[in-house]
């Protein structure tokens, strides 16, 4: 826990501190919220900057949520560096950082994804309990923070879809804002997990953005057959050392598997393990 807040940043250590800080915010003020698990990179900071620049007040939470890790080892190995994170957030001009204790996040409501493929497939299938654990903690943050806007990255497209569904059902005053994926110059999507890749695995991890680029090439070349596009994606992602969880096209507005009865646009979603590190990425076909 940082001993002292960097200048300009208020540290809210625990729920009581959040309550006191929120009580000072005049009614009608726009409040932007960015939930994170810390170990911040440029992707998180782009969300924090957008919250700070578009809302009158901005708060970022840092909480490594045990409920969304199936594997306790993955949870314990998740990188943590709140001191460095707070310095970065002060530079991003956010007003406050909420650092809840585990007891502060004991949720009164266990949230489950609404029914449908997004509740059962892709991340839900390969990480049992992950979506429920993520929604439970995000729902609890929404309840506690009372933000007007919440900012999420497009890299976790299924998470964004599920959070939007939950917000529409349970937090009507809250606008969920999506922000583009931030990438390394060679195309790898930023992730806190990238730090765990060895130099060789870092090269192999490029299979994810490269497969999406090959798919985009097929799409731009006029291919529209869903099965063919999925084959192009899977064939390009598959290589030695890359263990593919899924490579699928989904209907972006509904997160149903892409199919002739749906109108799209399609989003290609991939997940794979490289040297024991699980990575995800996606691309909206025909998008900007
Ligand atoms: O995307 C993440 O880092 C997490 O799923 C979130 C939204 C912070 C909830 O723990």
Short mmCIF file of C-alpha atoms in Angstrom, two decimals, residues 39-160:
data_model
loop_
_atom_site.label_atom_id
_atom_site.label_comp_id
_atom_site.label_asym_id
_atom_site.label_seq_id
_atom_site.Cartn_x
_atom_site.Cartn_y
_atom_site.Cartn_z
CA UNK A 39 -0.12 -3.38 -12.60
CA UNK A 40 -1.15 -0.56 -14.87
CA UNK A 41 -0.03 -0.18 -18.45
CA UNK A 42 -0.80 2.28 -21.22
CA UNK A 43 -4.14 0.51 -21.88
CA UNK A 44 -5.40 1.27 -18.35
CA UNK A 45 -3.91 4.76 -18.47
CA UNK A 46 -5.78 5.55 -21.69
CA UNK A 47 -9.02 4.71 -19.83
CA UNK A 48 -7.94 6.79 -16.82
CA UNK A 49 -7.06 9.77 -19.04
CA UNK A 50 -10.36 9.53 -20.86
CA UNK A 51 -12.26 9.41 -17.54
CA UNK A 52 -10.29 12.41 -16.23
CA UNK A 53 -10.69 14.46 -19.40
CA UNK A 54 -14.39 13.80 -20.01
CA UNK A 55 -15.78 13.78 -16.44
CA UNK A 56 -15.57 16.45 -13.72
CA UNK A 57 -14.13 13.89 -11.28
CA UNK A 58 -12.41 10.58 -11.95
CA UNK A 59 -11.66 7.67 -9.65
CA UNK A 60 -9.73 4.48 -10.45
CA UNK A 61 -9.99 1.36 -8.32
CA UNK A 62 -7.17 -1.12 -7.79
CA UNK A 63 -8.30 -4.53 -6.56
CA UNK A 64 -7.04 -7.96 -7.61
CA UNK A 65 -10.35 -9.78 -7.56
CA UNK A 66 -9.93 -13.37 -6.31
CA UNK A 67 -13.43 -14.29 -7.56
CA UNK A 68 -12.44 -14.04 -11.21
CA UNK A 69 -9.38 -16.32 -11.06
CA UNK A 70 -10.12 -20.03 -11.48
CA UNK A 71 -6.52 -20.93 -10.73
CA UNK A 72 -5.27 -19.77 -7.28
CA UNK A 73 -1.71 -19.72 -8.66
CA UNK A 74 -2.68 -17.30 -11.39
CA UNK A 75 -4.19 -15.09 -8.65
CA UNK A 76 -1.09 -15.23 -6.46
CA UNK A 77 1.24 -14.61 -9.44
CA UNK A 78 -0.78 -11.65 -10.70
CA UNK A 79 1.67 -8.69 -10.66
CA UNK A 80 1.04 -6.07 -7.96
CA UNK A 81 2.73 -2.67 -7.64
CA UNK A 82 0.37 -0.08 -6.09
CA UNK A 83 3.15 2.49 -5.52
CA UNK A 84 4.07 2.63 -9.19
CA UNK A 85 0.37 2.51 -10.16
CA UNK A 86 -0.46 5.56 -8.01
CA UNK A 87 2.38 7.58 -9.54
CA UNK A 88 1.07 6.76 -13.04
CA UNK A 89 -2.49 7.67 -12.06
CA UNK A 90 -1.37 11.02 -10.65
CA UNK A 91 0.23 11.73 -14.07
CA UNK A 92 -3.02 10.69 -15.77
CA UNK A 93 -4.77 13.48 -13.81
CA UNK A 94 -7.33 11.28 -12.06
CA UNK A 95 -8.61 12.69 -8.76
CA UNK A 96 -8.64 9.59 -6.57
CA UNK A 97 -7.59 5.96 -6.32
CA UNK A 98 -9.86 3.56 -4.45
CA UNK A 99 -7.93 0.75 -2.75
CA UNK A 100 -10.55 -1.43 -1.05
CA UNK A 101 -9.66 -4.13 1.44
CA UNK A 102 -10.96 -7.63 0.61
CA UNK A 103 -13.69 -7.19 3.27
CA UNK A 104 -14.89 -4.00 1.54
CA UNK A 105 -15.64 -6.02 -1.59
CA UNK A 106 -17.75 -8.74 -0.01
CA UNK A 107 -20.67 -8.40 -2.36
CA UNK A 108 -24.24 -8.63 -1.14
CA UNK A 109 -25.34 -9.65 -4.64
CA UNK A 110 -23.69 -12.47 -6.62
CA UNK A 111 -24.14 -11.42 -10.22
CA UNK A 112 -24.51 -13.92 -13.04
CA UNK A 113 -24.37 -13.11 -16.73
CA UNK A 114 -27.78 -12.91 -18.36
CA UNK A 115 -28.56 -16.08 -20.31
CA UNK A 116 -27.17 -16.57 -23.80
CA UNK A 117 -23.91 -17.59 -25.42
CA UNK A 118 -21.92 -14.84 -23.65
CA UNK A 119 -22.85 -16.55 -20.35
CA UNK A 120 -21.70 -19.99 -21.50
CA UNK A 121 -19.15 -19.73 -24.24
CA UNK A 122 -15.65 -18.37 -24.89
CA UNK A 123 -14.30 -16.89 -21.63
CA UNK A 124 -17.19 -18.45 -19.67
CA UNK A 125 -16.35 -21.89 -21.08
CA UNK A 126 -12.59 -21.76 -20.66
CA UNK A 127 -12.55 -19.93 -17.32
CA UNK A 128 -15.45 -21.39 -15.32
CA UNK A 129 -16.69 -18.89 -12.75
CA UNK A 130 -14.67 -16.02 -14.25
CA UNK A 131 -17.59 -14.05 -15.70
CA UNK A 132 -19.67 -14.38 -12.51
CA UNK A 133 -16.68 -13.33 -10.38
CA UNK A 134 -15.92 -10.37 -12.63
CA UNK A 135 -19.55 -9.19 -12.73
CA UNK A 136 -19.94 -9.62 -8.97
CA UNK A 137 -17.01 -7.36 -8.20
CA UNK A 138 -17.77 -4.84 -10.97
CA UNK A 139 -21.41 -4.68 -9.81
CA UNK A 140 -20.24 -4.09 -6.25
CA UNK A 141 -17.92 -1.29 -7.44
CA UNK A 142 -20.79 0.27 -9.41
CA UNK A 143 -22.94 0.16 -6.26
CA UNK A 144 -20.27 1.67 -4.03
CA UNK A 145 -18.82 4.31 -6.37
CA UNK A 146 -22.06 5.64 -7.85
CA UNK A 147 -20.30 6.86 -11.00
CA UNK A 148 -22.09 8.42 -13.95
CA UNK A 149 -19.62 6.89 -16.46
CA UNK A 150 -17.54 3.69 -16.32
CA UNK A 151 -14.68 3.08 -18.76
CA UNK A 152 -13.74 -0.36 -20.13
CA UNK A 153 -11.25 -1.47 -22.76
CA UNK A 154 -12.38 -3.19 -25.96
CA UNK A 155 -9.66 -5.81 -25.54
CA UNK A 156 -11.93 -7.75 -23.16
CA UNK A 157 -14.86 -7.65 -25.58
CA UNK A 158 -16.92 -10.28 -23.78
CA UNK A 159 -16.37 -8.52 -20.44
CA UNK A 160 -17.48 -5.24 -22.02
#
